[in-house]
PDB file of C-alpha atoms in Angstrom:
ATOM      1  CA  SER N 447      -0.061   0.021  -0.003  1.00 51.00           C
ATOM      2  CA  LYS N 448       1.045   3.649  -0.484  1.00 55.00           C
ATOM      3  CA  VAL N 449      -0.154   6.500   1.698  1.00 60.00           C
ATOM      4  CA  ASP N 450       1.284   9.881   1.358  1.00 65.00           C
ATOM      5  CA  VAL N 451      -0.746  12.481   3.298  1.00 74.00           C
ATOM      6  CA  ASP N 452      -0.315  15.327   5.661  1.00 78.00           C
ATOM      7  CA  PHE N 453      -2.949  15.960   8.381  1.00 83.00           C
ATOM      8  CA  ARG N 454      -3.039  19.669   9.091  1.00 84.00           C
ATOM      9  CA  ARG N 455      -3.100  20.975  12.665  1.00 85.00           C
ATOM     10  CA  GLY N 456      -6.330  22.379  13.904  1.00 89.00           C
ATOM     11  CA  GLU N 457      -8.386  20.953  11.208  1.00 92.00           C
ATOM     12  CA  VAL N 458     -10.715  17.994  10.606  1.00 95.00           C
ATOM     13  CA  THR N 459      -9.605  15.486   7.878  1.00 93.00           C
ATOM     14  CA  ALA N 460     -11.928  12.671   6.799  1.00 93.00           C
ATOM     15  CA  VAL N 461     -10.535   9.562   5.341  1.00 92.00           C
ATOM     16  CA  LEU N 462     -13.232   8.039   3.133  1.00 89.00           C
ATOM     17  CA  GLY N 463     -13.422   4.750   1.257  1.00 87.00           C
ATOM     18  CA  ALA N 464     -15.342   1.660   0.822  1.00 83.00           C
ATOM     19  CA  LYS N 465     -15.068  -1.193   3.216  1.00 83.00           C
ATOM     20  CA  SER N 466     -11.648  -2.819   3.232  1.00 82.00           C
ATOM     21  CA  ALA N 467     -10.095   0.307   1.704  1.00 84.00           C
ATOM     22  CA  GLY N 468      -7.569   0.386   4.589  1.00 87.00           C
ATOM     23  CA  LYS N 469      -9.056   3.213   6.631  1.00 89.00           C
ATOM     24  CA  SER N 470      -8.871   1.449   9.995  1.00 89.00           C
ATOM     25  CA  THR N 471      -5.277   0.275   9.355  1.00 89.00           C
ATOM     26  CA  LEU N 472      -4.175   3.771   8.475  1.00 88.00           C
ATOM     27  CA  LEU N 473      -5.845   5.233  11.614  1.00 90.00           C
ATOM     28  CA  LYS N 474      -4.384   2.569  13.848  1.00 90.00           C
ATOM     29  CA  ILE N 475      -0.905   3.369  12.489  1.00 86.00           C
ATOM     30  CA  LEU N 476      -1.511   7.085  12.900  1.00 84.00           C
ATOM     31  CA  SER N 477      -2.561   6.622  16.465  1.00 84.00           C
ATOM     32  CA  GLY N 478       0.351   4.382  17.373  1.00 85.00           C
ATOM     33  CA  ARG N 479      -1.736   1.201  17.733  1.00 83.00           C
ATOM     34  CA  LEU N 480       0.098  -0.483  14.766  1.00 83.00           C
ATOM     35  CA  SER N 481       3.581  -0.162  13.308  1.00 79.00           C
ATOM     36  CA  ALA N 482       3.952   0.744   9.546  1.00 75.00           C
ATOM     37  CA  THR N 483       5.434  -2.049   7.612  1.00 73.00           C
ATOM     38  CA  GLU N 484       7.263   0.496   5.445  1.00 69.00           C
ATOM     39  CA  GLY N 485       7.823   4.187   5.239  1.00 70.00           C
ATOM     40  CA  SER N 486       7.616   6.520   8.165  1.00 71.00           C
ATOM     41  CA  VAL N 487       4.815   8.143  10.274  1.00 76.00           C
ATOM     42  CA  LYS N 488       5.363  11.310  12.262  1.00 74.00           C
ATOM     43  CA  VAL N 489       3.007  12.927  14.717  1.00 77.00           C
ATOM     44  CA  LEU N 490       4.110  16.197  16.300  1.00 71.00           C
ATOM     45  CA  GLY N 491       7.457  15.435  14.763  1.00 70.00           C
ATOM     46  CA  ARG N 492       7.906  12.054  16.452  1.00 70.00           C
ATOM     47  CA  SER N 493       6.869   8.428  15.931  1.00 72.00           C
ATOM     48  CA  PRO N 494       3.337   7.858  17.356  1.00 74.00           C
ATOM     49  CA  ARG N 495       4.621   4.614  18.834  1.00 75.00           C
ATOM     50  CA  GLY N 496       6.991   6.548  21.180  1.00 73.00           C
ATOM     51  CA  GLY N 497       6.300   9.363  23.748  1.00 71.00           C
ATOM     52  CA  THR N 498       3.883  11.026  21.308  1.00 78.00           C
ATOM     53  CA  LYS N 499       1.289   8.327  21.896  1.00 77.00           C
ATOM     54  CA  ALA N 500       0.194   9.945  25.164  1.00 76.00           C
ATOM     55  CA  ARG N 501      -0.916  13.072  23.179  1.00 82.00           C
ATOM     56  CA  ILE N 502      -3.103  11.046  20.840  1.00 85.00           C
ATOM     57  CA  GLY N 503      -6.710  10.304  21.590  1.00 84.00           C
ATOM     58  CA  TYR N 504      -8.166   7.195  19.755  1.00 85.00           C
ATOM     59  CA  LEU N 505     -11.774   5.917  19.118  1.00 81.00           C
ATOM     60  CA  PRO N 506     -11.781   2.230  18.015  1.00 79.00           C
ATOM     61  CA  GLY N 507     -13.599   1.275  14.960  1.00 76.00           C
ATOM     62  CA  LYS N 508     -16.849  -0.795  14.623  1.00 69.00           C
ATOM     63  CA  ALA N 509     -14.939  -3.942  13.972  1.00 62.00           C
ATOM     64  CA  ASP N 510     -13.076  -3.885  17.314  1.00 65.00           C
ATOM     65  CA  ALA N 511     -14.699  -6.478  19.612  1.00 49.00           C
ATOM     66  CA  ASN N 512     -14.355  -4.390  22.836  1.00 58.00           C
ATOM     67  CA  ARG N 513     -15.873  -1.305  21.373  1.00 58.00           C
ATOM     68  CA  ALA N 514     -18.439   0.201  23.751  1.00 59.00           C
ATOM     69  CA  PRO N 515     -21.967   1.165  22.448  1.00 58.00           C
ATOM     70  CA  GLY N 516     -21.969   5.080  22.765  1.00 61.00           C
ATOM     71  CA  PHE N 517     -19.750   7.538  21.093  1.00 65.00           C
ATOM     72  CA  VAL N 518     -18.542   9.344  24.240  1.00 59.00           C
ATOM     73  CA  ASP N 519     -18.450   6.200  26.214  1.00 63.00           C
ATOM     74  CA  ARG N 520     -16.126   4.647  23.521  1.00 61.00           C
ATOM     75  CA  LEU N 521     -14.003   7.766  23.475  1.00 60.00           C
ATOM     76  CA  LEU N 522     -13.525   7.785  27.253  1.00 56.00           C
ATOM     77  CA  GLY N 523     -13.340   4.014  27.469  1.00 57.00           C
ATOM     78  CA  LYS N 524     -15.945   3.911  30.259  1.00 53.00           C
ATOM     79  CA  LYS N 525     -19.601   4.478  31.048  1.00 50.00           C
ATOM     80  CA  ARG N 526     -20.541   8.081  31.575  1.00 50.00           C
ATOM     81  CA  GLU N 527     -23.104   9.418  34.080  1.00 49.00           C
ATOM     82  CA  SER N 528     -26.636   9.955  33.144  1.00 46.00           C
ATOM     83  CA  ASN N 529     -27.894  13.074  31.384  1.00 44.00           C
ATOM     84  CA  SER N 530     -29.493  14.105  34.673  1.00 34.00           C
ATOM     85  CA  SER N 531     -26.011  14.470  36.247  1.00 34.00           C
ATOM     86  CA  ALA N 532     -23.948  17.545  36.160  1.00 33.00           C
ATOM     87  CA  ARG N 533     -21.511  16.138  33.713  1.00 39.00           C
ATOM     88  CA  GLY N 534     -22.492  17.305  30.356  1.00 44.00           C
ATOM     89  CA  LEU N 535     -20.762  17.051  26.965  1.00 50.00           C
ATOM     90  CA  ALA N 536     -18.525  19.932  27.598  1.00 52.00           C
ATOM     91  CA  ARG N 537     -17.194  18.305  30.889  1.00 50.00           C
ATOM     92  CA  LEU N 538     -16.751  15.107  29.057  1.00 48.00           C
ATOM     93  CA  THR N 539     -14.817  16.790  26.340  1.00 56.00           C
ATOM     94  CA  GLN N 540     -12.548  18.516  28.777  1.00 54.00           C
ATOM     95  CA  ALA N 541     -11.860  15.304  30.756  1.00 48.00           C
ATOM     96  CA  PHE N 542     -10.949  13.523  27.589  1.00 58.00           C
ATOM     97  CA  LEU N 543      -8.701  16.161  26.160  1.00 58.00           C
ATOM     98  CA  GLY N 544      -6.072  16.360  28.649  1.00 63.00           C
ATOM     99  CA  ASN N 545      -2.897  17.039  26.632  1.00 68.00           C
ATOM    100  CA  ARG N 546      -4.071  15.290  23.579  1.00 83.00           C
ATOM    101  CA  ASP N 547      -3.361  17.246  20.485  1.00 87.00           C
ATOM    102  CA  LEU N 548      -4.474  14.672  17.810  1.00 89.00           C
ATOM    103  CA  VAL N 549      -7.823  12.833  18.003  1.00 89.00           C
ATOM    104  CA  VAL N 550      -8.308   9.838  15.769  1.00 90.00           C
ATOM    105  CA  LEU N 551     -11.939   8.611  15.294  1.00 89.00           C
ATOM    106  CA  ASP N 552     -12.449   5.420  13.410  1.00 89.00           C
ATOM    107  CA  ASP N 553     -15.979   5.283  11.930  1.00 88.00           C
ATOM    108  CA  PRO N 554     -17.373   7.435  14.751  1.00 86.00           C
ATOM    109  CA  PHE N 555     -20.966   7.648  13.514  1.00 86.00           C
ATOM    110  CA  ALA N 556     -21.521   3.941  12.872  1.00 82.00           C
ATOM    111  CA  ASP N 557     -24.614   2.504  14.603  1.00 79.00           C
ATOM    112  CA  LEU N 558     -25.457   5.777  16.340  1.00 81.00           C
ATOM    113  CA  SER N 559     -28.895   7.322  16.608  1.00 83.00           C
ATOM    114  CA  ALA N 560     -29.592  10.732  15.068  1.00 86.00           C
ATOM    115  CA  ALA N 561     -29.285  12.253  18.537  1.00 85.00           C
ATOM    116  CA  GLU N 562     -26.087  10.548  19.114  1.00 82.00           C
ATOM    117  CA  ILE N 563     -24.674  11.655  15.707  1.00 85.00           C
ATOM    118  CA  SER N 564     -25.518  15.242  16.631  1.00 88.00           C
ATOM    119  CA  GLU N 565     -23.889  14.857  19.921  1.00 84.00           C
ATOM    120  CA  ALA N 566     -20.649  13.408  18.263  1.00 85.00           C
ATOM    121  CA  LYS N 567     -20.545  16.190  15.705  1.00 89.00           C
ATOM    122  CA  ALA N 568     -20.862  18.756  18.474  1.00 87.00           C
ATOM    123  CA  PHE N 569     -18.067  17.076  20.317  1.00 85.00           C
ATOM    124  CA  ILE N 570     -15.780  17.080  17.247  1.00 89.00           C
ATOM    125  CA  ARG N 571     -16.498  20.826  16.586  1.00 90.00           C
ATOM    126  CA  ASP N 572     -15.694  21.453  20.225  1.00 86.00           C
ATOM    127  CA  LEU N 573     -12.275  19.736  19.741  1.00 86.00           C
ATOM    128  CA  VAL N 574     -11.523  21.767  16.754  1.00 89.00           C
ATOM    129  CA  ALA N 575     -12.425  24.953  18.573  1.00 89.00           C
ATOM    130  CA  ARG N 576      -9.947  24.070  21.222  1.00 86.00           C
ATOM    131  CA  GLY N 577      -7.180  23.810  18.578  1.00 89.00           C
ATOM    132  CA  LYS N 578      -7.053  20.029  18.289  1.00 90.00           C
ATOM    133  CA  THR N 579      -6.502  18.123  15.136  1.00 91.00           C
ATOM    134  CA  VAL N 580      -9.088  15.480  14.276  1.00 93.00           C
ATOM    135  CA  VAL N 581      -8.719  12.718  11.794  1.00 93.00           C
ATOM    136  CA  LEU N 582     -11.831  10.542  11.292  1.00 93.00           C
ATOM    137  CA  SER N 583     -12.822   7.697   8.883  1.00 92.00           C
ATOM    138  CA  SER N 584     -16.124   6.931   7.228  1.00 89.00           C
ATOM    139  CA  ASN N 585     -17.574   5.164   4.279  1.00 85.00           C
ATOM    140  CA  ALA N 586     -20.162   7.815   3.860  1.00 85.00           C
ATOM    141  CA  LEU N 587     -19.379  11.265   2.514  1.00 85.00           C
ATOM    142  CA  MET N 588     -22.815  12.752   3.534  1.00 85.00           C
ATOM    143  CA  ASP N 589     -22.107  11.977   7.184  1.00 87.00           C
ATOM    144  CA  VAL N 590     -18.949  14.129   7.303  1.00 89.00           C
ATOM    145  CA  LYS N 591     -18.969  16.631   4.508  1.00 88.00           C
ATOM    146  CA  GLU N 592     -20.063  19.551   6.756  1.00 89.00           C
ATOM    147  CA  LEU N 593     -17.357  18.784   9.377  1.00 91.00           C
ATOM    148  CA  CYS N 594     -14.272  18.493   7.124  1.00 91.00           C
ATOM    149  CA  ASN N 595     -11.541  20.899   6.072  1.00 93.00           C
ATOM    150  CA  GLN N 596      -9.872  18.211   4.028  1.00 92.00           C
ATOM    151  CA  ILE N 597     -10.972  14.932   2.605  1.00 90.00           C
ATOM    152  CA  VAL N 598      -8.744  11.836   1.652  1.00 89.00           C
ATOM    153  CA  ILE N 599     -10.066   9.201  -0.678  1.00 87.00           C
ATOM    154  CA  LEU N 600      -8.503   5.729   0.136  1.00 86.00           C
ATOM    155  CA  HIS N 601      -8.919   2.780  -2.202  1.00 83.00           C
ATOM    156  CA  GLU N 602      -7.091  -0.560  -1.553  1.00 83.00           C
ATOM    157  CA  GLY N 603      -4.641   1.003   0.714  1.00 80.00           C
ATOM    158  CA  ARG N 604      -3.604   3.898  -1.598  1.00 83.00           C
ATOM    159  CA  VAL N 605      -4.516   7.588  -1.480  1.00 83.00           C
ATOM    160  CA  GLN N 606      -6.470   8.230  -4.652  1.00 83.00           C
ATOM    161  CA  ALA N 607      -7.300  11.872  -4.134  1.00 83.00           C
ATOM    162  CA  MET N 608      -6.974  14.602  -1.441  1.00 86.00           C
ATOM    163  CA  GLY N 609      -8.319  18.135  -0.991  1.00 86.00           C
ATOM    164  CA  THR N 610     -11.426  20.047  -0.067  1.00 89.00           C
ATOM    165  CA  LEU N 611     -14.842  18.758  -1.165  1.00 86.00           C
ATOM    166  CA  PRO N 612     -15.154  21.404  -3.958  1.00 86.00           C
ATOM    167  CA  GLU N 613     -11.523  20.440  -5.151  1.00 86.00           C
ATOM    168  CA  LEU N 614     -12.494  16.710  -5.250  1.00 81.00           C
ATOM    169  CA  LEU N 615     -15.667  17.430  -7.166  1.00 79.00           C
ATOM    170  CA  THR N 616     -13.852  19.380  -9.842  1.00 79.00           C
ATOM    171  CA  GLY N 617     -10.892  17.005 -10.136  1.00 71.00           C
ATOM    172  CA  GLY N 618     -11.124  13.944 -12.194  1.00 66.00           C
ATOM    173  CA  SER N 619      -8.930  11.680  -9.903  1.00 66.00           C
ATOM    174  CA  ALA N 620     -11.674  11.526  -7.260  1.00 66.00           C
ATOM    175  CA  ILE N 621     -14.823  11.223  -9.243  1.00 69.00           C
ATOM    176  CA  ARG N 622     -14.522   7.485  -9.989  1.00 71.00           C
ATOM    177  CA  PHE N 623     -14.108   6.693  -6.394  1.00 70.00           C
ATOM    178  CA  LEU N 624     -16.877   8.829  -4.991  1.00 71.00           C
ATOM    179  CA  PRO N 625     -19.765   6.356  -5.846  1.00 68.00           C
ATOM    180  CA  ALA N 626     -18.448   4.062  -3.084  1.00 67.00           C
ATOM    181  CA  VAL N 627     -19.010   6.665  -0.338  1.00 70.00           C
ATOM    182  CA  LEU N 628     -22.332   8.249  -1.651  1.00 70.00           C
ATOM    183  CA  PRO N 629     -25.829   7.168  -0.890  1.00 71.00           C
ATOM    184  CA  ALA N 630     -27.155   4.496  -3.389  1.00 73.00           C
ATOM    185  CA  GLU N 631     -30.050   6.685  -4.445  1.00 79.00           C
ATOM    186  CA  MET N 632     -27.772   9.481  -5.244  1.00 74.00           C
ATOM    187  CA  VAL N 633     -25.499   7.346  -7.311  1.00 66.00           C
ATOM    188  CA  GLU N 634     -28.586   5.965  -9.215  1.00 76.00           C
ATOM    189  CA  ARG N 635     -29.815   9.611  -9.914  1.00 77.00           C
ATOM    190  CA  VAL N 636     -26.425  10.511 -11.373  1.00 72.00           C
ATOM    191  CA  LEU N 637     -26.410   7.302 -13.492  1.00 68.00           C
ATOM    192  CA  THR N 638     -30.020   8.017 -14.718  1.00 77.00           C
ATOM    193  CA  VAL N 639     -28.882  11.438 -15.860  1.00 74.00           C
ATOM    194  CA  LEU N 640     -25.819   9.967 -17.574  1.00 65.00           C
ATOM    195  CA  ARG N 641     -27.857   7.341 -19.316  1.00 69.00           C
ATOM    196  CA  GLU N 642     -30.409  10.005 -20.628  1.00 73.00           C
ATOM    197  CA  GLU N 643     -27.531  12.195 -21.801  1.00 72.00           C
ATOM    198  CA  ILE N 644     -25.707   9.299 -23.600  1.00 74.00           C
ATOM    199  CA  LEU N 645     -28.889   7.879 -25.272  1.00 71.00           C
ATOM    200  CA  SER N 646     -29.989  11.423 -26.333  1.00 74.00           C
ATOM    201  CA  THR N 647     -26.660  11.938 -27.943  1.00 65.00           C
ATOM    202  CA  ALA N 648     -26.685   8.546 -29.588  1.00 55.00           C
ATOM    203  CA  ASP N 649     -30.158   9.270 -30.950  1.00 57.00           C
ATOM    204  CA  SER N 650     -29.254  12.681 -32.276  1.00 58.00           C
ATOM    205  CA  THR N 651     -26.201  11.230 -33.940  1.00 56.00           C
ATOM    206  CA  GLY N 652     -28.014   8.459 -35.639  1.00 54.00           C
ATOM    207  CA  ALA N 653     -30.788  10.843 -36.767  1.00 51.00           C
TER     208      ALA N 653
END
Protein backbone atom coordinates (compact mmCIF):
# COMPACT_ATOMS: atom_id res chain seq x y z
CA SER A 1 0.00 0.00 0.00
CA LYS A 2 1.05 3.63 -0.49
CA VAL A 3 -0.20 6.45 1.71
CA ASP A 4 1.35 9.90 1.44
CA VAL A 5 -0.71 12.52 3.24
CA ASP A 6 -0.31 15.42 5.66
CA PHE A 7 -2.92 15.95 8.36
CA ARG A 8 -3.03 19.66 9.09
CA ARG A 9 -3.04 20.90 12.66
CA GLY A 10 -6.28 22.42 13.92
CA GLU A 11 -8.40 20.92 11.14
CA VAL A 12 -10.71 17.97 10.56
CA THR A 13 -9.60 15.48 7.93
CA ALA A 14 -11.96 12.72 6.80
CA VAL A 15 -10.50 9.51 5.40
CA LEU A 16 -13.16 8.07 3.10
CA GLY A 17 -13.35 4.78 1.30
CA ALA A 18 -15.38 1.65 0.84
CA LYS A 19 -15.11 -1.24 3.28
CA SER A 20 -11.65 -2.85 3.24
CA ALA A 21 -10.10 0.27 1.71
CA GLY A 22 -7.55 0.39 4.52
CA LYS A 23 -9.06 3.18 6.62
CA SER A 24 -8.86 1.45 10.00
CA THR A 25 -5.32 0.29 9.38
CA LEU A 26 -4.22 3.81 8.48
CA LEU A 27 -5.83 5.27 11.60
CA LYS A 28 -4.34 2.61 13.86
CA ILE A 29 -0.89 3.39 12.47
CA LEU A 30 -1.47 7.11 12.88
CA SER A 31 -2.56 6.63 16.49
CA GLY A 32 0.37 4.36 17.35
CA ARG A 33 -1.71 1.18 17.70
CA LEU A 34 0.08 -0.50 14.78
CA SER A 35 3.54 -0.16 13.30
CA ALA A 36 3.93 0.78 9.64
CA THR A 37 5.46 -2.05 7.61
CA GLU A 38 7.27 0.47 5.41
CA GLY A 39 7.85 4.20 5.22
CA SER A 40 7.60 6.50 8.21
CA VAL A 41 4.86 8.14 10.27
CA LYS A 42 5.40 11.32 12.27
CA VAL A 43 2.96 12.88 14.72
CA LEU A 44 4.08 16.16 16.26
CA GLY A 45 7.49 15.47 14.78
CA ARG A 46 7.93 12.04 16.40
CA SER A 47 6.86 8.44 15.95
CA PRO A 48 3.34 7.82 17.30
CA ARG A 49 4.64 4.58 18.83
CA GLY A 50 6.88 6.55 21.19
CA GLY A 51 6.27 9.34 23.68
CA THR A 52 3.87 11.09 21.33
CA LYS A 53 1.27 8.35 21.85
CA ALA A 54 0.16 9.97 25.12
CA ARG A 55 -0.87 13.05 23.14
CA ILE A 56 -3.12 11.06 20.79
CA GLY A 57 -6.75 10.23 21.54
CA TYR A 58 -8.15 7.18 19.74
CA LEU A 59 -11.70 5.93 19.17
CA PRO A 60 -11.78 2.24 18.08
CA GLY A 61 -13.63 1.25 14.94
CA LYS A 62 -16.80 -0.78 14.62
CA ALA A 63 -14.91 -4.02 13.98
CA ASP A 64 -13.11 -3.87 17.33
CA ALA A 65 -14.67 -6.47 19.61
CA ASN A 66 -14.35 -4.40 22.80
CA ARG A 67 -15.91 -1.25 21.38
CA ALA A 68 -18.46 0.23 23.79
CA PRO A 69 -21.89 1.21 22.41
CA GLY A 70 -21.98 5.02 22.75
CA PHE A 71 -19.77 7.61 21.07
CA VAL A 72 -18.56 9.41 24.20
CA ASP A 73 -18.46 6.13 26.15
CA ARG A 74 -16.15 4.66 23.53
CA LEU A 75 -14.02 7.77 23.44
CA LEU A 76 -13.56 7.78 27.21
CA GLY A 77 -13.33 4.01 27.44
CA LYS A 78 -15.93 3.89 30.22
CA LYS A 79 -19.59 4.45 31.01
CA ARG A 80 -20.55 8.06 31.61
CA GLU A 81 -23.04 9.39 34.10
CA SER A 82 -26.66 9.91 33.10
CA ASN A 83 -27.90 13.05 31.39
CA SER A 84 -29.48 14.13 34.68
CA SER A 85 -26.04 14.46 36.24
CA ALA A 86 -23.96 17.62 36.16
CA ARG A 87 -21.45 16.11 33.78
CA GLY A 88 -22.50 17.35 30.32
CA LEU A 89 -20.79 16.99 26.98
CA ALA A 90 -18.48 19.95 27.62
CA ARG A 91 -17.24 18.40 30.87
CA LEU A 92 -16.67 15.07 29.13
CA THR A 93 -14.80 16.82 26.36
CA GLN A 94 -12.55 18.55 28.85
CA ALA A 95 -11.95 15.31 30.75
CA PHE A 96 -10.97 13.48 27.59
CA LEU A 97 -8.73 16.15 26.12
CA GLY A 98 -5.98 16.40 28.69
CA ASN A 99 -2.86 17.09 26.64
CA ARG A 100 -4.07 15.22 23.55
CA ASP A 101 -3.35 17.26 20.44
CA LEU A 102 -4.47 14.68 17.85
CA VAL A 103 -7.81 12.87 18.05
CA VAL A 104 -8.27 9.85 15.77
CA LEU A 105 -11.86 8.62 15.32
CA ASP A 106 -12.41 5.37 13.45
CA ASP A 107 -15.91 5.32 11.92
CA PRO A 108 -17.34 7.45 14.75
CA PHE A 109 -20.94 7.62 13.49
CA ALA A 110 -21.49 3.90 12.90
CA ASP A 111 -24.60 2.49 14.62
CA LEU A 112 -25.42 5.81 16.31
CA SER A 113 -28.89 7.29 16.59
CA ALA A 114 -29.63 10.70 15.11
CA ALA A 115 -29.29 12.28 18.57
CA GLU A 116 -25.96 10.54 19.16
CA ILE A 117 -24.66 11.66 15.76
CA SER A 118 -25.60 15.23 16.62
CA GLU A 119 -23.78 14.87 19.94
CA ALA A 120 -20.72 13.38 18.26
CA LYS A 121 -20.53 16.21 15.72
CA ALA A 122 -20.83 18.78 18.50
CA PHE A 123 -18.00 17.00 20.28
CA ILE A 124 -15.80 17.14 17.17
CA ARG A 125 -16.54 20.82 16.59
CA ASP A 126 -15.62 21.51 20.20
CA LEU A 127 -12.31 19.69 19.76
CA VAL A 128 -11.44 21.81 16.74
CA ALA A 129 -12.50 25.00 18.53
CA ARG A 130 -9.94 24.08 21.19
CA GLY A 131 -7.21 23.85 18.55
CA LYS A 132 -7.09 20.06 18.32
CA THR A 133 -6.48 18.13 15.13
CA VAL A 134 -9.12 15.53 14.25
CA VAL A 135 -8.75 12.66 11.78
CA LEU A 136 -11.83 10.51 11.27
CA SER A 137 -12.84 7.74 8.91
CA SER A 138 -16.14 6.97 7.23
CA ASN A 139 -17.61 5.16 4.27
CA ALA A 140 -20.30 7.84 3.86
CA LEU A 141 -19.42 11.27 2.50
CA MET A 142 -22.80 12.75 3.51
CA ASP A 143 -22.11 12.01 7.19
CA VAL A 144 -18.92 14.07 7.31
CA LYS A 145 -19.01 16.65 4.52
CA GLU A 146 -20.00 19.60 6.73
CA LEU A 147 -17.33 18.78 9.33
CA CYS A 148 -14.23 18.44 7.20
CA ASN A 149 -11.58 20.87 6.05
CA GLN A 150 -9.87 18.15 4.03
CA ILE A 151 -10.94 14.82 2.56
CA VAL A 152 -8.72 11.87 1.69
CA ILE A 153 -10.07 9.19 -0.65
CA LEU A 154 -8.53 5.80 0.11
CA HIS A 155 -8.84 2.75 -2.14
CA GLU A 156 -7.04 -0.56 -1.65
CA GLY A 157 -4.62 1.04 0.75
CA ARG A 158 -3.67 3.89 -1.56
CA VAL A 159 -4.55 7.56 -1.50
CA GLN A 160 -6.42 8.24 -4.73
CA ALA A 161 -7.31 11.89 -4.11
CA MET A 162 -6.99 14.54 -1.45
CA GLY A 163 -8.34 18.06 -0.99
CA THR A 164 -11.40 20.06 -0.04
CA LEU A 165 -14.79 18.80 -1.20
CA PRO A 166 -15.05 21.42 -3.99
CA GLU A 167 -11.56 20.45 -5.18
CA LEU A 168 -12.49 16.77 -5.26
CA LEU A 169 -15.71 17.43 -7.15
CA THR A 170 -13.86 19.39 -9.85
CA GLY A 171 -10.91 17.03 -10.11
CA GLY A 172 -11.07 13.92 -12.26
CA SER A 173 -8.99 11.71 -9.96
CA ALA A 174 -11.63 11.55 -7.22
CA ILE A 175 -14.82 11.24 -9.27
CA ARG A 176 -14.51 7.54 -10.03
CA PHE A 177 -14.10 6.68 -6.33
CA LEU A 178 -16.93 8.86 -4.98
CA PRO A 179 -19.80 6.42 -5.77
CA ALA A 180 -18.46 4.06 -3.08
CA VAL A 181 -19.01 6.71 -0.39
CA LEU A 182 -22.28 8.21 -1.66
CA PRO A 183 -25.86 7.07 -0.92
CA ALA A 184 -27.09 4.47 -3.40
CA GLU A 185 -30.08 6.61 -4.41
CA MET A 186 -27.81 9.55 -5.23
CA VAL A 187 -25.57 7.36 -7.36
CA GLU A 188 -28.62 6.02 -9.18
CA ARG A 189 -29.84 9.57 -9.92
CA VAL A 190 -26.46 10.45 -11.40
CA LEU A 191 -26.45 7.28 -13.49
CA THR A 192 -29.97 8.06 -14.74
CA VAL A 193 -28.84 11.50 -15.93
CA LEU A 194 -25.80 9.97 -17.62
CA ARG A 195 -27.91 7.34 -19.35
CA GLU A 196 -30.36 9.95 -20.60
CA GLU A 197 -27.56 12.20 -21.87
CA ILE A 198 -25.72 9.31 -23.55
CA LEU A 199 -28.86 7.90 -25.19
CA SER A 200 -29.99 11.37 -26.28
CA THR A 201 -26.61 11.99 -27.90
CA ALA A 202 -26.71 8.60 -29.58
CA ASP A 203 -30.20 9.26 -30.95
CA SER A 204 -29.28 12.66 -32.31
CA THR A 205 -26.14 11.26 -33.93
CA GLY A 206 -28.06 8.47 -35.62
CA ALA A 207 -30.82 10.74 -36.86
